[in-house]
Tab-separated table of C-alpha atoms in Angstrom:
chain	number	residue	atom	x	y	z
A	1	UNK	CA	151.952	66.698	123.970
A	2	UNK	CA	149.116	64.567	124.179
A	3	UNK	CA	150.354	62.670	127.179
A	4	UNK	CA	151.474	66.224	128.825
A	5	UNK	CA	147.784	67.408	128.319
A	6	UNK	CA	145.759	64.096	129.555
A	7	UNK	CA	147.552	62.427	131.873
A	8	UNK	CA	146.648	61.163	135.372
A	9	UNK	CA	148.133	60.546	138.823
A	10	UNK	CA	147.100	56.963	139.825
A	11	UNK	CA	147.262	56.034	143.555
A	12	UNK	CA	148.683	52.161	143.624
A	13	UNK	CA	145.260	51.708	145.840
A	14	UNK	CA	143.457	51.643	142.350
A	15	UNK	CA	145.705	48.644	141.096
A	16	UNK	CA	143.484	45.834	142.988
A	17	UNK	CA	143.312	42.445	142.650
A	18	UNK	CA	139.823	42.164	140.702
A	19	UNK	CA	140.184	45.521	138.495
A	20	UNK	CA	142.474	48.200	137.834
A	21	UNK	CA	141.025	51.728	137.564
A	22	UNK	CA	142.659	53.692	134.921
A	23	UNK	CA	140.524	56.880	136.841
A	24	UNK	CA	141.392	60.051	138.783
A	25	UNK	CA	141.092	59.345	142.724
A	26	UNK	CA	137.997	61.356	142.676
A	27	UNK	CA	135.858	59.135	140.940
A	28	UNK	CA	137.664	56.325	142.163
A	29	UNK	CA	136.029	57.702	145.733
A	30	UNK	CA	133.385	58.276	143.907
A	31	UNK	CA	132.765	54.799	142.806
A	32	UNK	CA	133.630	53.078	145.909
A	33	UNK	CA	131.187	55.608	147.766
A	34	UNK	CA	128.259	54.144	145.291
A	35	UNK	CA	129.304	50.682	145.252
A	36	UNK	CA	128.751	50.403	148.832
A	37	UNK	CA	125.420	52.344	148.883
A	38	UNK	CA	122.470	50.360	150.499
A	39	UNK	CA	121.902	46.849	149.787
A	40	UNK	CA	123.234	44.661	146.814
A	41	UNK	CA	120.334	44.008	143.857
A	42	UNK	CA	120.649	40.572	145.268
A	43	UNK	CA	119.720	41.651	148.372
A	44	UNK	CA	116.848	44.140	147.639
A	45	UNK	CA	115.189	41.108	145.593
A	46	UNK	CA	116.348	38.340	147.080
A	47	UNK	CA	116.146	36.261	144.035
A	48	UNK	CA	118.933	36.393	140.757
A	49	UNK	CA	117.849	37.528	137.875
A	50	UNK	CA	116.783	34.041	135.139
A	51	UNK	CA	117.618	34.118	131.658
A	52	UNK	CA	115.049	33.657	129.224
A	53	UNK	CA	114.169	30.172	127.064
A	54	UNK	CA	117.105	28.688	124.824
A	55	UNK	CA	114.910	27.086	122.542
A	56	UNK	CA	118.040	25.130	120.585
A	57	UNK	CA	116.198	25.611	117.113
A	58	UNK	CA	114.212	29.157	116.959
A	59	UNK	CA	113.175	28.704	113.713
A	60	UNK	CA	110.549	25.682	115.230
A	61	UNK	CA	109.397	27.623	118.003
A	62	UNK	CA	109.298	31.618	116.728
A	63	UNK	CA	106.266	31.865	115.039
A	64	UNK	CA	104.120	34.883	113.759
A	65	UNK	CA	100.718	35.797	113.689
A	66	UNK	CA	99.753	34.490	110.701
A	67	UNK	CA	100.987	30.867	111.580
A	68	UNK	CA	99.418	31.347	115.427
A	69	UNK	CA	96.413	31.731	113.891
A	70	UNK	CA	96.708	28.970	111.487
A	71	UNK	CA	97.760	26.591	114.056
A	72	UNK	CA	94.856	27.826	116.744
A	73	UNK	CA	91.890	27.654	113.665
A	74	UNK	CA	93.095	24.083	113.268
A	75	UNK	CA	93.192	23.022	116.783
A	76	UNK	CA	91.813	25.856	119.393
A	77	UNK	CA	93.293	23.995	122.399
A	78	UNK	CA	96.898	24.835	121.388
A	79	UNK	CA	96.115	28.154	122.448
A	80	UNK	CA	97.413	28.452	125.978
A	81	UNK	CA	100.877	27.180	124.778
A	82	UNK	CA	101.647	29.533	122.329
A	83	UNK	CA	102.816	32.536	124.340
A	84	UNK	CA	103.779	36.675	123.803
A	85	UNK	CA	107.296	37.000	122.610
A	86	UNK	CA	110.152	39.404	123.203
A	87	UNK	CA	113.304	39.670	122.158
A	88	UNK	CA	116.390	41.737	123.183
A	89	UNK	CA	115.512	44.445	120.067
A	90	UNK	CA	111.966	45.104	121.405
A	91	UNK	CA	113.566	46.423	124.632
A	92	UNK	CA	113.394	50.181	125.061
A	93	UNK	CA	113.794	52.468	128.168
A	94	UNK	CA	111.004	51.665	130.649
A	95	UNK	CA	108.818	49.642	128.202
A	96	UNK	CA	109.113	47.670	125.240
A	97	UNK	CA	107.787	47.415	121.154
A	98	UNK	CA	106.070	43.952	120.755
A	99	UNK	CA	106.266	43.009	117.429
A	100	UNK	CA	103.767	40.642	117.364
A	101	UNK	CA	105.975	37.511	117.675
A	102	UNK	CA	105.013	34.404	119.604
A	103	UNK	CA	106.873	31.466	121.101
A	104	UNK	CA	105.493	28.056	121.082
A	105	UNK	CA	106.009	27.137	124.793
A	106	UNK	CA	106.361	23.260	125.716
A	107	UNK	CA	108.036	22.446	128.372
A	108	UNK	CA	109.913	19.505	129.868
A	109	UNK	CA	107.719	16.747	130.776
A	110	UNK	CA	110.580	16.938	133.684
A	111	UNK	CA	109.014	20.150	134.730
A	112	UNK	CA	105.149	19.956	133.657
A	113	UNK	CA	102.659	16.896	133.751
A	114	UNK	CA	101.732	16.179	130.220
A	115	UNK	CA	99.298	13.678	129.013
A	116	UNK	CA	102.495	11.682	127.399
A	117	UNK	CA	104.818	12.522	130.942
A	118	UNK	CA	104.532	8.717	131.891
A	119	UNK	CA	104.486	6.991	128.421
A	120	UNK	CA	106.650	3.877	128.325
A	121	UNK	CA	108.476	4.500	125.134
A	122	UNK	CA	108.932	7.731	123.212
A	123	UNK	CA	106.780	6.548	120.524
A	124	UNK	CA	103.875	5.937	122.963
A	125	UNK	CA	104.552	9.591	124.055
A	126	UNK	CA	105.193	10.963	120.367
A	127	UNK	CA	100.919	9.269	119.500
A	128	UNK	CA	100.020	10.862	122.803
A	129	UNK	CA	101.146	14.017	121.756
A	130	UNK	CA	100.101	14.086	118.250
A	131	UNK	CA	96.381	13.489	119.519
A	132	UNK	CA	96.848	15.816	121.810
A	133	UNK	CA	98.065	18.936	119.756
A	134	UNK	CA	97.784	17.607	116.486
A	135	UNK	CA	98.259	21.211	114.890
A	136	UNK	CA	101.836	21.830	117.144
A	137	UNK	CA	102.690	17.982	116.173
A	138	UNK	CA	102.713	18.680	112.403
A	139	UNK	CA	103.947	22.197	112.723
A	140	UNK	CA	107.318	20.578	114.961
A	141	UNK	CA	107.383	17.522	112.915
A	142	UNK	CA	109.028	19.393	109.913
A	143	UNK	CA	111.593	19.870	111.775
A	144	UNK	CA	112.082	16.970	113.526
A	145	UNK	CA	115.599	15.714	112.652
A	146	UNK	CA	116.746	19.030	114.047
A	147	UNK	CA	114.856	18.968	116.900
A	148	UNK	CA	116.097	15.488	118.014
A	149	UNK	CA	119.777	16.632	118.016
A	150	UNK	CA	119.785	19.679	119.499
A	151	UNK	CA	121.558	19.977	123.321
A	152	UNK	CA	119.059	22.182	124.181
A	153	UNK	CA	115.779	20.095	124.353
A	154	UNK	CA	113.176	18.294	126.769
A	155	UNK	CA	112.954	14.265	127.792
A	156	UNK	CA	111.275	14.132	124.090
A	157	UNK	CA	112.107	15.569	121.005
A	158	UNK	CA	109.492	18.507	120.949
A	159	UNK	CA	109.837	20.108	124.367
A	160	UNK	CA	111.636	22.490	125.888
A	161	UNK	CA	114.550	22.105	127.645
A	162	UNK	CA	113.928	21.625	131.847
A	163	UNK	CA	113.757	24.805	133.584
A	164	UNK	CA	112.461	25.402	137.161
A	165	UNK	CA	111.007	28.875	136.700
A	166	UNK	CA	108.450	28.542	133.384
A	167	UNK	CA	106.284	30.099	135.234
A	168	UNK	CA	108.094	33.269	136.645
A	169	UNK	CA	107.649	34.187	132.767
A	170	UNK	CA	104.023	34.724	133.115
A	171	UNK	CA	104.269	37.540	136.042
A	172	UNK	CA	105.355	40.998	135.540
A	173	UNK	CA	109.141	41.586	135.666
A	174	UNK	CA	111.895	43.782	134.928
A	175	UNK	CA	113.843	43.138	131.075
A	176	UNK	CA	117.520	43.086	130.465
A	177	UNK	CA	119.304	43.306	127.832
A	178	UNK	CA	122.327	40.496	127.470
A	179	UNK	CA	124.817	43.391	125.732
A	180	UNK	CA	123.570	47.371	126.636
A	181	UNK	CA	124.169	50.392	124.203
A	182	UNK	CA	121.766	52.382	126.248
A	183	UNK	CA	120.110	52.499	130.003
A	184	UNK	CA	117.210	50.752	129.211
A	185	UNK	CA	116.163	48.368	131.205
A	186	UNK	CA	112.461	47.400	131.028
A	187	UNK	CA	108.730	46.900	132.957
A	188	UNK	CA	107.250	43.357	131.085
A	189	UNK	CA	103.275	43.987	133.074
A	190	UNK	CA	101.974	41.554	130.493
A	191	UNK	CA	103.925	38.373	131.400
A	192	UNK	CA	105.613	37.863	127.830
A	193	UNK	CA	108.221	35.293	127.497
A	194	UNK	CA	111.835	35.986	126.704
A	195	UNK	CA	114.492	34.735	124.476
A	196	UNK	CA	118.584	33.995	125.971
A	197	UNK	CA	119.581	37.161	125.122
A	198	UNK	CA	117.118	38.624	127.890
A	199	UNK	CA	117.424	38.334	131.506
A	200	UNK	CA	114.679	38.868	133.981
A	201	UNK	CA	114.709	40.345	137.530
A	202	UNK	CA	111.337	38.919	138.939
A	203	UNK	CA	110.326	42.030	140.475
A	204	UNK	CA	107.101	44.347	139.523
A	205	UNK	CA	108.907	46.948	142.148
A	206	UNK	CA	109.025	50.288	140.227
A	207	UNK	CA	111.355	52.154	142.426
A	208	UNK	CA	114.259	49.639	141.056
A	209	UNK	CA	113.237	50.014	137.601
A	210	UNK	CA	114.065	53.740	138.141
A	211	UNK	CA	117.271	52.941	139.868
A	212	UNK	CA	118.779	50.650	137.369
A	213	UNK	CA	117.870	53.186	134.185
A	214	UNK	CA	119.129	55.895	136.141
A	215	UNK	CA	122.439	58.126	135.483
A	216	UNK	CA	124.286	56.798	137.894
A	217	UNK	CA	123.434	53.010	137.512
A	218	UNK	CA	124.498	53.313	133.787
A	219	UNK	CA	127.687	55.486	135.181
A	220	UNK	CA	127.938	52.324	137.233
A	221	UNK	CA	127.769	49.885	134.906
A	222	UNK	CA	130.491	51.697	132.537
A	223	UNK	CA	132.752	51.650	135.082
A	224	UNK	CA	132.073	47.806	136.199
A	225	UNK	CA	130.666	45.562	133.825
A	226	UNK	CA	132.764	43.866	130.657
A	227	UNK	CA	133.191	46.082	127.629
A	228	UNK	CA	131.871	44.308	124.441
A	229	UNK	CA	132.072	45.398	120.443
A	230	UNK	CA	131.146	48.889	119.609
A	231	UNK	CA	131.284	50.573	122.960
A	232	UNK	CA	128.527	47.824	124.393
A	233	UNK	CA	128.485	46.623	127.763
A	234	UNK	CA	127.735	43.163	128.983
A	235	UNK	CA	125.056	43.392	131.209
A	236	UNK	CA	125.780	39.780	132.772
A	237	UNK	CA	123.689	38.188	135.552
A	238	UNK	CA	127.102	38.193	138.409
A	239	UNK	CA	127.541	41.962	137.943
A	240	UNK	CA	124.025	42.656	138.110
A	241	UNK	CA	123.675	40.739	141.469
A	242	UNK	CA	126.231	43.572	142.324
A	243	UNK	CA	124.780	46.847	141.923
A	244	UNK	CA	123.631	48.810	144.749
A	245	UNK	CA	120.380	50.038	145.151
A	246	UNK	CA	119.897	52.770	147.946
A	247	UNK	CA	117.509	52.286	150.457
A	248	UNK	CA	115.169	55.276	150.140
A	249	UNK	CA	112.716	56.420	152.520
A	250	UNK	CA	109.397	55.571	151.767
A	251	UNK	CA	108.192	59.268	150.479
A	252	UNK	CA	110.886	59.295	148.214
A	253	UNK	CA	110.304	55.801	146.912
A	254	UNK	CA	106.951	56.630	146.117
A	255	UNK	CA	107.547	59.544	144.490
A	256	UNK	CA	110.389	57.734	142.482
A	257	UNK	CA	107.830	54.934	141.482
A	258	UNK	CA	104.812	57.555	140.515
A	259	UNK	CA	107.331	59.463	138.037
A	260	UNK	CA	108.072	56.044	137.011
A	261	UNK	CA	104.373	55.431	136.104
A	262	UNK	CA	104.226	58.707	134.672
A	263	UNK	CA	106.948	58.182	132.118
A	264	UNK	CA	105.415	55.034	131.140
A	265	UNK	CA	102.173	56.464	129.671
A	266	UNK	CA	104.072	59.760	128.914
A	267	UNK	CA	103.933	60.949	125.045
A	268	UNK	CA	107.453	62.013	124.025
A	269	UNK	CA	106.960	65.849	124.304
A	270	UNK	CA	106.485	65.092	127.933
A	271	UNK	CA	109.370	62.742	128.772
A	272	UNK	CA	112.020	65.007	128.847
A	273	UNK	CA	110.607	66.664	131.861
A	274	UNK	CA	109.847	63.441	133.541
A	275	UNK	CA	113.392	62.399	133.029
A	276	UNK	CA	114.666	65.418	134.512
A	277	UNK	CA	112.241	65.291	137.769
A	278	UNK	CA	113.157	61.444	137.609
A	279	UNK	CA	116.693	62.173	137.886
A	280	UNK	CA	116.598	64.909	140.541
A	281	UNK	CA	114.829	62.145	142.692
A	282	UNK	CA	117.466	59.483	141.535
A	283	UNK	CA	120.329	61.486	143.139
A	284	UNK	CA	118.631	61.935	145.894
A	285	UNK	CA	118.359	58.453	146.567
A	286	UNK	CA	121.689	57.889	146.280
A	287	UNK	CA	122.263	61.074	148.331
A	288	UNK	CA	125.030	62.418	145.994
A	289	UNK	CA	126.809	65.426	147.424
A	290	UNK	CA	126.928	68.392	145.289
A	291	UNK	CA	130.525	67.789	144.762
A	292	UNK	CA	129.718	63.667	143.596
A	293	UNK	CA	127.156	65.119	141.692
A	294	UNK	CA	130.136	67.175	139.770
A	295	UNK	CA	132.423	64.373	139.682
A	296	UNK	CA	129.594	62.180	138.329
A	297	UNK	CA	129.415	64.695	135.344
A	298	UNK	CA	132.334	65.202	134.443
A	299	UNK	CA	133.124	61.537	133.854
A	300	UNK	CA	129.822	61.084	131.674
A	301	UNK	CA	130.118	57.672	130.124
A	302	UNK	CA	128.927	57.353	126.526
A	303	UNK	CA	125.081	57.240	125.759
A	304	UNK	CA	124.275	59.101	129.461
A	305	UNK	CA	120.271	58.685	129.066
A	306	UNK	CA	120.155	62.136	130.651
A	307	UNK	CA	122.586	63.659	128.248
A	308	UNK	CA	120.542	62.108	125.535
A	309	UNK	CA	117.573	63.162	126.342
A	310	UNK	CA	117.432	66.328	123.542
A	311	UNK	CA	118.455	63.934	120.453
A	312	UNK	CA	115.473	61.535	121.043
A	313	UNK	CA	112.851	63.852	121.400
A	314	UNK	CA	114.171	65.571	118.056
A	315	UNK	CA	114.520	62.199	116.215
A	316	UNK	CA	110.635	60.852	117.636
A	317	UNK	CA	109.657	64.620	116.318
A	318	UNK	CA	111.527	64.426	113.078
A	319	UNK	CA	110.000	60.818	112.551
A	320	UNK	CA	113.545	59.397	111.649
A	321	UNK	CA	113.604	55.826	111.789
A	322	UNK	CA	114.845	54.447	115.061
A	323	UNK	CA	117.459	51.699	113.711
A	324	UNK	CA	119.059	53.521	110.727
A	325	UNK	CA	122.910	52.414	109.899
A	326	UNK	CA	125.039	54.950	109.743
A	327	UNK	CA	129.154	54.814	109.539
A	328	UNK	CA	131.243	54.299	112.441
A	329	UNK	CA	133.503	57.220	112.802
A	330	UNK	CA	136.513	56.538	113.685
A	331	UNK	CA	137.749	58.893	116.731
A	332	UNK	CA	141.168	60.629	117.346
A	333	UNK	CA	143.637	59.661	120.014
A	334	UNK	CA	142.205	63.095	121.915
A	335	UNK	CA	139.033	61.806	121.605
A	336	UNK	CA	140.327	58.752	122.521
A	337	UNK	CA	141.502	60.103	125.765
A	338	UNK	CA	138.915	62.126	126.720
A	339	UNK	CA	135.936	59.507	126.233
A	340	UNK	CA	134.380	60.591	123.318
A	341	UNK	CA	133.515	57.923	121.578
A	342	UNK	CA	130.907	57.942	118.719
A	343	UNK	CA	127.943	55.870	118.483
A	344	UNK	CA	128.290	52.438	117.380
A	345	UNK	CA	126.314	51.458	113.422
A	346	UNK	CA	122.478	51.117	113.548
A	347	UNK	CA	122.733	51.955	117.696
A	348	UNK	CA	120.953	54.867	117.400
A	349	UNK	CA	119.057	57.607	119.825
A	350	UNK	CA	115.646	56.178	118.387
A	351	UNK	CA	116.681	53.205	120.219
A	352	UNK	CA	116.542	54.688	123.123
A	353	UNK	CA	112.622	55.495	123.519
């Protein structure tokens, strides 16, 4: 009965070599017709998104405010290398929460000149360094035997492994997530630096902030990008060098980025209708046909940020707390087939905002 109710007629064109779509041919046309829409993120940036700093051994280099301050009072000049930290939990649609964690930031004497760069032996460079940060030295020095035999480390013991783009972290760019519950990709205006489960696009360009958080980049992704546990999606750095992003005319791309801006600063009693006018624009861009536009809706992925839209203002309003655990229910084989999956434990709408 079930299979008499919910079953599909698959053309053999949606058996292809990279992917089989399990989909009706209308949003297989549907997805094709997007896929191909203006230029490649790639493209439109001309740069791939960078992951952020693999530190090999957090517990050294996460630090809090408490122990910034400690290690600034006893040594002010360690200041510039202790840096603003994110991690893939502070992420939320369009912005982020900062926490007030920091990340000790030295890197490679491969990549930056330090005072101990060109010391003959790593004990010359180890006295160097001590002098030089004496507050860092004894703070990394506890954890020293660690430090030395991690992979993921600089020419000496206390630095950072090499990376060429250090300094990308310090400019506003856009925030992704390494595994997506929800469309929220985010603006970083502040420069913070990042841990490896965050990529970065370097781009401040609003108009692509809107595209990638918008219905039908998260319908996208659903439909492209590797499934993970609970319903998550792997938001990995070869499939986001694959989405499109339409090429807008210039009105529209301004208007796209000033509702961006908007929703930004917005207080949650006025997102909703920024998300609506947002998305109205969005379609626009990617000049969806009133008949896409019904295709699109009908084959709603889970967590649709518009769809959504209702429960977060209500949970913000109620003052629920935004990660709260709550049972995994386990669906039926209609539910199954039609989608409806529930929401995965402690992913919650609060998330979302």
């Amino acid at each position: 009965e079930l299979v008499a109710k919910r079953y599909i007629t698959l053309p053999h064109s949606n058996l292809r070599s990279d992917r089989w779509y399990f989909e009706d041919l209308d949003t297989t046309r549907l997805l094709d017709r997007l896929m191909a829409t203006g230029v490649p993120l790639s493209e439109f940036v001309g740069r791939a998104p960078a992951m952020g700093i693999n530190s090999g051994f957090n517990d050294a280099y996460y630090i809090d405010d408490d122990t910034r301050r400690r290690l600034i009072d006893e040594h002010p000049d360690c200041e510039n290398l202790i840096k603003r930290f994110l991690r893939g939990r502070d992420l939320k649609r369009w912005t982020f929460n900062w926490e007030r964690t920091w990340h000790i930031v030295l890197p490679s004497s491969l990549d930056q000149s330090w005072p101990w760069a060109k010391a003959n032996t790593e004990s010359e460079a180890e006295e160097v360094f001590r002098t030089a940060y004496p507050s860092l030295y004894r703070h990394l020095s506890i954890h020293e035997d660690i430090l030395r035999r991690r992979t993921a480390r600089g020419k000496f013991w206390w630095e950072l492994r090499s990376c060429e783009y250090y300094a990308d972290y310090e400019n506003p760019k856009i925030l992704v997530q390494g595994i997506a519950y929800y469309s929220q990709f985010a603006f970083d205006p502040a420069g913070c630096y990042i841990n490896n489960m965050v990529a970065f696009i370097p781009s401040s360009d609003l108009y692509l902030l809107a595209i990638l958080n918008s219905r039908v980049t998260w319908w996208l992704i659903n439909h492209t990008f590797q499934p993970r546990k609970d319903g998550g999606r792997s938001l990995d750095i070869q499939h986001l060098l694959a989405l499109p992003i339409p090429d807008a005319s210039a009105d529209l791309r301004h208007e796209i980025s000033a509702a961006v801006t908007s929703l930004i600063r917005s207080s949650d009693a006025e997102r909703v209708e920024l998300e609506h006018l947002l998305n109205t624009l969005l379609q626009d861009a990617f000049q969806l046909s009133s008949a896409e536009a019904s295709v699109l809706e009908r084959s709603l992925p889970p967590r649709d940020p518009i769809a959504l839209l209702p429960g977060v203002v209500a949970a913000k309003s109620s003052g629920v707390p935004a990660r709260v655990a709550q049972p995994m229910l386990v669906p039926s084989l209609g539910s199954v087939a039609s989608g409806a999956w529930s929401t995965p434990p402690g992913i919650q709408p609060g998330n979302f905002v």
